[in-house]
Coordinates of C-alpha atoms and ligand atoms in Angstrom, one line a residue:
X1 CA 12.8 16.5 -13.8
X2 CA 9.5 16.3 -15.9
X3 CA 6.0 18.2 -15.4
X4 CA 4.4 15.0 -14.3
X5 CA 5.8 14.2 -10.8
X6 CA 4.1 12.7 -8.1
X7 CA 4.8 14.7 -4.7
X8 CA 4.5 12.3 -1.5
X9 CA 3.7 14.4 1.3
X10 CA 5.7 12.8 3.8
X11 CA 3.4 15.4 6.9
X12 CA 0.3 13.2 5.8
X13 CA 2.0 10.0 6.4
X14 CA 3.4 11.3 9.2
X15 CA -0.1 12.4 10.1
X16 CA -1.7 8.7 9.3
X17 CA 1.0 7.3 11.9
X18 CA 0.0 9.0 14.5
X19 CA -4.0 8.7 13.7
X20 CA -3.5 5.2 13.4
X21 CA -1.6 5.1 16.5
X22 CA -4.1 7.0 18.5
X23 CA -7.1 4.8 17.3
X24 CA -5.3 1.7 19.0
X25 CA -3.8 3.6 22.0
X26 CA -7.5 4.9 22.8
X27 CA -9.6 1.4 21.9
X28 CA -6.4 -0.2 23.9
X29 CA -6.8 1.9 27.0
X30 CA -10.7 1.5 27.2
X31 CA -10.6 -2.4 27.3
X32 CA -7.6 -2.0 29.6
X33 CA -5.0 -4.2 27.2
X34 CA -1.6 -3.4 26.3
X35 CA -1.6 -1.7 22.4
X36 CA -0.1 -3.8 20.0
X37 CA 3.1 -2.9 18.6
X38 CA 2.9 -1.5 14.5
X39 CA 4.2 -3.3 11.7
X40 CA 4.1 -1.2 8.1
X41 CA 3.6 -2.5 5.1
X42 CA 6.1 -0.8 2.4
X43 CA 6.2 -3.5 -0.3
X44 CA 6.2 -2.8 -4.1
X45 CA 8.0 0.2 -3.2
X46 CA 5.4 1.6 -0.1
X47 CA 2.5 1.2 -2.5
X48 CA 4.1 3.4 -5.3
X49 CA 5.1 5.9 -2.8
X50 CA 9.0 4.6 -2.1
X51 CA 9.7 2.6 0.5
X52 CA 13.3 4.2 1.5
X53 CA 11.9 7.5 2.3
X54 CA 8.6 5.8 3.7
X55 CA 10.4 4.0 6.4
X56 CA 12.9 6.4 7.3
X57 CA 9.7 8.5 8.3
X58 CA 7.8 5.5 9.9
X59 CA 11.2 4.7 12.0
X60 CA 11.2 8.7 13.0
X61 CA 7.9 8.0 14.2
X62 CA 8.3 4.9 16.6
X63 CA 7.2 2.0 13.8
X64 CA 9.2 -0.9 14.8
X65 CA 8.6 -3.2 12.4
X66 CA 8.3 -3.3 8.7
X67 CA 6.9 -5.4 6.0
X68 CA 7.8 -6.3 2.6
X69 CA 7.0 -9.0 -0.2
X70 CA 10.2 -9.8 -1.4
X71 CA 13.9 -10.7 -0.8
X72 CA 15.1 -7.9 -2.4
X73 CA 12.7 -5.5 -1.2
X74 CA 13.7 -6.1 2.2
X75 CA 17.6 -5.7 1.6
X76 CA 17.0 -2.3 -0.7
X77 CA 15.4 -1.3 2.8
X78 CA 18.5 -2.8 4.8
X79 CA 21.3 -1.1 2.3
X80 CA 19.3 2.3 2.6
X81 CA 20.2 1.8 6.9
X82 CA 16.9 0.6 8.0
X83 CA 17.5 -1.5 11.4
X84 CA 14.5 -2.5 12.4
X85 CA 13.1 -6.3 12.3
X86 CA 12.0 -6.0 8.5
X87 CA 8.7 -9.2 8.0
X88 CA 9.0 -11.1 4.6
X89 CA 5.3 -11.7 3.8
X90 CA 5.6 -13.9 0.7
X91 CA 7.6 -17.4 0.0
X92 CA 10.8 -16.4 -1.4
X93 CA 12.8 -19.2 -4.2
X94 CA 14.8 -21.3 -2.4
X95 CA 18.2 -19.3 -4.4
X96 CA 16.9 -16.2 -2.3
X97 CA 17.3 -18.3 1.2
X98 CA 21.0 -17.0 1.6
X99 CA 20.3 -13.6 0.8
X100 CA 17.2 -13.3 3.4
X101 CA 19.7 -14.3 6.3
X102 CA 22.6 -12.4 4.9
X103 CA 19.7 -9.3 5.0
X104 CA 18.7 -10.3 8.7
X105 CA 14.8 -10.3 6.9
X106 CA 12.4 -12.0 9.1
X107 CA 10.2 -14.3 7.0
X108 CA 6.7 -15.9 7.4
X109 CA 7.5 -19.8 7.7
X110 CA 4.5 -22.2 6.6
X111 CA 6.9 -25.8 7.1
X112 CA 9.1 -27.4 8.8
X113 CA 11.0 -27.8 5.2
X114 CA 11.8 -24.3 4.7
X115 CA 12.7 -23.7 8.3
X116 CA 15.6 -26.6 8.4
X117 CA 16.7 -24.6 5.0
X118 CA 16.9 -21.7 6.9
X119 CA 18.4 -23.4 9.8
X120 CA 21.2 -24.4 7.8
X121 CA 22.0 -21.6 5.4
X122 CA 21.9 -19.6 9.1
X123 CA 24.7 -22.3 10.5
X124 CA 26.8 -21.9 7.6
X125 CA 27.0 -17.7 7.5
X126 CA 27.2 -18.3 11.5
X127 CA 24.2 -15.7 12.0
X128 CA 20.6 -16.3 13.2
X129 CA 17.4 -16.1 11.2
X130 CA 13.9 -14.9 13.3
X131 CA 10.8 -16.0 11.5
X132 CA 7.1 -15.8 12.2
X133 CA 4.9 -19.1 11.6
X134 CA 2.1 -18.3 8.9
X135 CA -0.7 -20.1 9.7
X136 CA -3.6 -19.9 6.9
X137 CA -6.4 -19.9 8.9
X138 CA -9.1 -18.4 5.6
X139 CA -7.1 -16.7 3.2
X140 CA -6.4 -19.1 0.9
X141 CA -3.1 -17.9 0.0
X142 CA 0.3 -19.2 1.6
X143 CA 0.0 -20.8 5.3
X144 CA 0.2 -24.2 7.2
X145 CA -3.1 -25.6 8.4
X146 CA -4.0 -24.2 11.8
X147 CA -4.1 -27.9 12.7
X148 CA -0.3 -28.8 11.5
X149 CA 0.9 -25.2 13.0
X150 CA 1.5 -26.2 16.7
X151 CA 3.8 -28.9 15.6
X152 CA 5.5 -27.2 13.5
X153 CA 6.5 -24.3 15.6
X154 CA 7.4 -27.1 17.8
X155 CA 10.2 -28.1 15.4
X156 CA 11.2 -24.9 14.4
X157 CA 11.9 -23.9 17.7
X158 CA 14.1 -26.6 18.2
X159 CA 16.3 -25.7 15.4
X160 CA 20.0 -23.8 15.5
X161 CA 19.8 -20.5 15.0
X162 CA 16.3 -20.3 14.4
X163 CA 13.7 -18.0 16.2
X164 CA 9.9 -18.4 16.1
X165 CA 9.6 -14.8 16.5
X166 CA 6.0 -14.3 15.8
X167 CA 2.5 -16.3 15.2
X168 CA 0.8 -15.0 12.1
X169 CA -2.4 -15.2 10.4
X170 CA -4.0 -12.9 7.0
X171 CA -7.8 -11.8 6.8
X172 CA -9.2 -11.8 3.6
X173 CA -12.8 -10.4 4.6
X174 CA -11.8 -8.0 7.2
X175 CA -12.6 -4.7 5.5
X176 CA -16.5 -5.4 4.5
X177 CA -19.5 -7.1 5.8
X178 CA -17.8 -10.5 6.6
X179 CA -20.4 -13.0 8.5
X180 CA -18.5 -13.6 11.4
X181 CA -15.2 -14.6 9.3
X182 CA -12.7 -12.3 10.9
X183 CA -13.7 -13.5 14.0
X184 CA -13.6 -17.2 13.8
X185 CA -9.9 -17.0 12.0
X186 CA -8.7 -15.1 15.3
X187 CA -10.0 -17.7 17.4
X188 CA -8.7 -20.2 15.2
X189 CA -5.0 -18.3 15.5
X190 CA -5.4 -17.7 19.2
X191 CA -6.4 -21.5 19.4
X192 CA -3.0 -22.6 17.8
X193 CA -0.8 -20.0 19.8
X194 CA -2.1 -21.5 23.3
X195 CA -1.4 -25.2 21.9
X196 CA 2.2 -23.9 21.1
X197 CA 2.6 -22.4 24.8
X198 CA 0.9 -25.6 25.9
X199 CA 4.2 -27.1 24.3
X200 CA 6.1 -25.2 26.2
X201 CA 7.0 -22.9 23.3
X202 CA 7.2 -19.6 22.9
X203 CA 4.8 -18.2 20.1
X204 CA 6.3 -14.8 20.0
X205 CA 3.8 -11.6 18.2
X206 CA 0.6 -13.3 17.7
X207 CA -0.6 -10.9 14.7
X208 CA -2.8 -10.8 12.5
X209 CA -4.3 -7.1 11.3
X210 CA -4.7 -5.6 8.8
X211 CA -5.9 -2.2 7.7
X212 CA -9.4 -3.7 7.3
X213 CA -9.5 -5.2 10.7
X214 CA -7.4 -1.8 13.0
X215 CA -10.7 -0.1 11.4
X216 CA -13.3 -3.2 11.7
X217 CA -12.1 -6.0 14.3
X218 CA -10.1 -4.3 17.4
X219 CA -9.9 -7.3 19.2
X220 CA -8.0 -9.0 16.4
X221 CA -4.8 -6.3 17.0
X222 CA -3.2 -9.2 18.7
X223 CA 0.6 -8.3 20.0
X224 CA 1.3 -6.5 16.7
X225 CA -0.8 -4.8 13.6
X226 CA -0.1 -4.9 10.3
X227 CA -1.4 -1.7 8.7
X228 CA -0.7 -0.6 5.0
X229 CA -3.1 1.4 2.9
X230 CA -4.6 3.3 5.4
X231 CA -0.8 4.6 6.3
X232 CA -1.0 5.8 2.8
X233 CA -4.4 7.7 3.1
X234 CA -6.7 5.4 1.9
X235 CA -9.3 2.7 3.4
X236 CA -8.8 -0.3 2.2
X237 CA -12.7 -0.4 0.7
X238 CA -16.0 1.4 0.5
X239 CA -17.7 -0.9 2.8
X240 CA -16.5 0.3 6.1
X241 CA -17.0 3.2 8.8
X242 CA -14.0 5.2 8.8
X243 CA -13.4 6.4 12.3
X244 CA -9.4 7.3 11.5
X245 CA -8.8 10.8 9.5
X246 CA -6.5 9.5 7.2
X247 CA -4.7 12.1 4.1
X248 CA -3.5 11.1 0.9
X249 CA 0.0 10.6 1.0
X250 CA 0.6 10.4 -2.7
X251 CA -0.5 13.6 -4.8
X252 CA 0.2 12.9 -9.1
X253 CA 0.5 16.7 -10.7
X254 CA 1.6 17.7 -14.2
X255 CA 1.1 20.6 -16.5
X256 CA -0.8 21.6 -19.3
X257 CA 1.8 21.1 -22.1
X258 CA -0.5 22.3 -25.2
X259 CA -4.2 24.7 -25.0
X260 CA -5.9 25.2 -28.0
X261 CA -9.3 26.4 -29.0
X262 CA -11.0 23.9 -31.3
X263 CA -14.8 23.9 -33.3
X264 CA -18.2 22.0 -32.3
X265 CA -17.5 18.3 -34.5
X266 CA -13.4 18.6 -33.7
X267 CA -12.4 14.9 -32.7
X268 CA -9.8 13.7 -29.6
X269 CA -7.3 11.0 -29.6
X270 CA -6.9 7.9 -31.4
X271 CA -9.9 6.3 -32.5
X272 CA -11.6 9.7 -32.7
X273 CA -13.8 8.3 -30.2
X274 CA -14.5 11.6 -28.5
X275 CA -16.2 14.5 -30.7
X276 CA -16.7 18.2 -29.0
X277 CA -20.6 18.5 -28.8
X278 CA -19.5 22.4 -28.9
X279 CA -16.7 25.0 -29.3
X280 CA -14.2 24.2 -26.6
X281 CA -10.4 24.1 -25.2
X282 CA -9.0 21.3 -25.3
X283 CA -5.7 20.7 -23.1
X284 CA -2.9 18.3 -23.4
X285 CA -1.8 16.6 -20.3
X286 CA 2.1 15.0 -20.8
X287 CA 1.3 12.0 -18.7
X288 CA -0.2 8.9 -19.6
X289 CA -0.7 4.9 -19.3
X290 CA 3.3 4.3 -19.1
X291 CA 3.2 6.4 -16.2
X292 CA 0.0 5.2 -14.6
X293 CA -2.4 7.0 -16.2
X294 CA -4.9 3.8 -16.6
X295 CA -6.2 3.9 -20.4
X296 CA -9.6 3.1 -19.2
X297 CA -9.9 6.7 -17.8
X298 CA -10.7 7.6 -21.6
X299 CA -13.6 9.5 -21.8
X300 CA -14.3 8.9 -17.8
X301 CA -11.9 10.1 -15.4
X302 CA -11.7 13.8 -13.9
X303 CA -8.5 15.8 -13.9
X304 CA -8.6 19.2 -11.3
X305 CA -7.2 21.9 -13.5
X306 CA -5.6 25.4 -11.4
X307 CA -5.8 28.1 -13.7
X308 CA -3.3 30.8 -13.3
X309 CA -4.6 33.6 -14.9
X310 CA -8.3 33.6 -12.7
X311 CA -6.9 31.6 -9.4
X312 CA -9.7 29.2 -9.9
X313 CA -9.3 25.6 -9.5
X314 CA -11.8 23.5 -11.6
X315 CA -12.6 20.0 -12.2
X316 CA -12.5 18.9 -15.6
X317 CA -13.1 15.4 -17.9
X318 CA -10.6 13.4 -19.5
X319 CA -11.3 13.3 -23.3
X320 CA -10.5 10.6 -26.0
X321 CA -8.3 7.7 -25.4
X322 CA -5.2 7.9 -22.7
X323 CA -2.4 7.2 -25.0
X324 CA 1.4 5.8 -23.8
X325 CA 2.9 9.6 -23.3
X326 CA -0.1 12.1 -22.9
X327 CA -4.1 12.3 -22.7
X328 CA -6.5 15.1 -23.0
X329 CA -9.2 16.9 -21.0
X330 CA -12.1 18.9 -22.3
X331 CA -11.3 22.8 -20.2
X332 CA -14.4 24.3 -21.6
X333 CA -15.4 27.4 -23.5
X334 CA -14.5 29.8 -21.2
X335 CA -11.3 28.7 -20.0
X336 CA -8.7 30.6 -19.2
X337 CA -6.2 27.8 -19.0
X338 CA -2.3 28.4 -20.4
X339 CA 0.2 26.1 -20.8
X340 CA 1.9 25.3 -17.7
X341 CA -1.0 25.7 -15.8
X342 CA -0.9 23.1 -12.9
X343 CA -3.0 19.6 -13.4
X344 CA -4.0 17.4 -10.2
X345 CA -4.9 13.6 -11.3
X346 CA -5.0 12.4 -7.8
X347 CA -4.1 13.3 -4.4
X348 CA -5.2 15.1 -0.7
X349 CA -7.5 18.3 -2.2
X350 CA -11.2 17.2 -1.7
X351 CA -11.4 19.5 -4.7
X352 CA -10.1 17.1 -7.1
X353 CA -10.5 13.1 -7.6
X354 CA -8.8 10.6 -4.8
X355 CA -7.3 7.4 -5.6
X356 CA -10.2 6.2 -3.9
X357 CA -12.2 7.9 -6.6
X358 CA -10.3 6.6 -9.7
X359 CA -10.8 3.2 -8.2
X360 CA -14.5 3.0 -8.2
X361 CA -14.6 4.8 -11.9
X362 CA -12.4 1.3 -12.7
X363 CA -13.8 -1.0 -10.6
X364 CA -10.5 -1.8 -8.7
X365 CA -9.0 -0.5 -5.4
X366 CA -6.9 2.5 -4.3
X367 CA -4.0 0.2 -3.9
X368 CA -3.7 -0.4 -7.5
X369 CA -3.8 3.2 -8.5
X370 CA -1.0 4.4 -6.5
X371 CA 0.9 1.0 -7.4
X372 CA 0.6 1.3 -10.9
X373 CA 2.3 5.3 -10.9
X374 CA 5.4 4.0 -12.6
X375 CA 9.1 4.2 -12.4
X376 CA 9.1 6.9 -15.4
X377 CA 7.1 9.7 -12.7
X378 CA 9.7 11.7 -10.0
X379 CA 8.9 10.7 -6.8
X380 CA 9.4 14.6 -4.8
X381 CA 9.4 14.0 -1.0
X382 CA 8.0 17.0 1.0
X383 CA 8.2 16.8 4.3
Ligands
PLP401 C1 -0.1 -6.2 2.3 C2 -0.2 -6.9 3.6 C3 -0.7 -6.2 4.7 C4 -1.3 -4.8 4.6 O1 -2.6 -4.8 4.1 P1 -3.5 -3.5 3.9 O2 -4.8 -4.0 3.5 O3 -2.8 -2.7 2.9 O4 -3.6 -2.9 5.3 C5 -0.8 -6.9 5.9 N1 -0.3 -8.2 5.9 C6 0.1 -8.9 4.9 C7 0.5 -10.3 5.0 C8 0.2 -8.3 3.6 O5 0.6 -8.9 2.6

């Protein structure tokens, strides 16, 4: 184990489960509607946060469905013991096909093509394969047309051991001001799932929800909702109300590995693009853009800093470039800092920055911050 670790505080996520929940179950209970079931995304590792010890807790907590991006995503989750019906959100190669049924994934079906694959591969390992029809009603992304879609779950019902399990759509706009966007894609979906019952088909979960639209759009939840930042702590932008206490799950900590007093002029980092404008202390952090420490933080991102000998806890800037292994911050000329003393770069203490917070400074998203902590930091599970 290193000084830079990132703790996951599995009690927040536990904590964002339940908030999340008892934002539907209360909206649900005032329109007088059945809540939709929860479906949690923990692709590319549970947003940085791992996705074994993520769903064990979101199974402990009633989640009964899970959602990943790829093949082997899903049967990391399915080797680990996860049971539950686990969604396949992106088009996997057709060399994966096998392995998804071996893996009893449950992937989103855009043609009649893939399905009869599936069909088949199913036959041959003698198991069945449930998928849910992806219908791209605004996304842009990966979907059949929402005027192809009732045909097509025609024919993939009629296939061997093949399930249309659930009727899906994605919401690019769901999270911000979105002209009526949101909207007009549910209706679209809700239009395509009554042709397919007109069919005499069953359309299974009708979902569509993201964490954008459980916030924004509760008459989108459908039969299921597909929530994944906001389990982590996080709204997915700036642009919304925020009704849901959600807590940062993820918290990324190090040390101070070096303090030393330098003169007014001294210079930081490669480049020497950061002078000290006075005498100072410089610290040394040992964690940088290998581990997710993005090197345009250089000279603009805010570490908080707990200092052992005084008790105080201090915000402080990041000075000179981020380099691969370890970056500086500027403690001041008073400091008391020592080596060892604890370093917060982002995490649940309102006293320090927020994922949220390093996104703006960048120009990005929360998601990419905690995606890009990388395989080199612990991952230390406290529950
Ligand atoms: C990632 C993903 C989600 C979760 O989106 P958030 O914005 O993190 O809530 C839902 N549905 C699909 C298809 C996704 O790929």
């Amino acid at each position: 184990m290193r000084a830079t670790v990132a703790a996951i505080h599995l009690s927040n996520l536990r904590h964002n489960l339940r908030e999340i929940r008892s934002h539907l179950d209360a909206e649900c209970a005032a329109a007088g509607r059945k809540p939709p079931a929860v479906c949690v995304a923990v692709k590319a590792d549970a947003y940085g946060h791992g996705a074994g010890a993520v769903a064990r807790v979101a199974v402990e907590e009633g989640i009964t469905h899970l959602g990943v991006a790829t093949v082997d995503e899903g049967a990391e989750l399915r080797d680990a013991g996860i049971a539950v019906p686990i969604l396949l959100y992106g088009p996997p190669a057709s060399f994966e096909y096998e392995k998804l049924v071996q893996y009893q994934l449950s992937p989103f079906v855009a043609s009649i093509e893939y399905g009869r694959s599936l069909s088949l591969v199913a036959q041959r390992l003698d198991m069945a394969v449930a998928v849910h029809l992806k219908v791209d009603t605004g996304m842009g992304r990966y979907g059949c047309t929402p005027e192809a879609a009732p045909e097509i779950a025609r024919q993939l019902s009629a296939l061997p051991r093949l399930v249309l399990a659930g009727t899906a759509t994605h919401f690019p706009l769901s999270d911000g001001p979105d002209n009526g966007a949101t909207e007009q894609q549910w209706q679209s979906l809700q239009q395509v799932a009554q042709k397919i019952r007109a069919a005499g088909v069953d359309p299974g979960l009708v979902h569509a929800a993201n964490s954008g639209a459980i916030v924004a759009h509760p008459h989108t939840w459908g039969d299921m909702v597909r929530p994944g930042i906001s389990v982590y702590g996080y709204y997915p932008s700036t642009e919304q109300e925020r009704p849901i206490e959600l807590k940062p799950v993820m918290e990324l900590g190090s040390r101070l590995s070096f303090v030393k007093r330098v003169p007014k002029g001294a210079t930081v980092s490669y480049g020497m693009t950061w002078t000290a404008p006075r005498e100072t202390v410089i610290g040394t952090v040992p964690a940088g853009y290998a581990d997710g420490i993005n090197r345009g933080l250089s000279s603009r991102g805010e570490v908080l800093v707990h200092e052992a000998a005084t008790g105080r806890a201090h915000r402080v800037p990041i000075v000179g470039r981020v380099c691969m292994d370890q970056f500086m911050v500027d403690l001041g000329p008073e400091s008391q800092a020592r080596v060892e003393d604890r370093v917060v770069l982002f995490g649940p203490d309102p006293a320090g920055p927020s994922a949220e917070d390093i996104a703006v400074t960048l120009g990005t998203i929360p998601y990419e911050v905690t995606c890009w902590v990388s395989r080199r930091v612990p991952r230390v599970f406290r529950d």
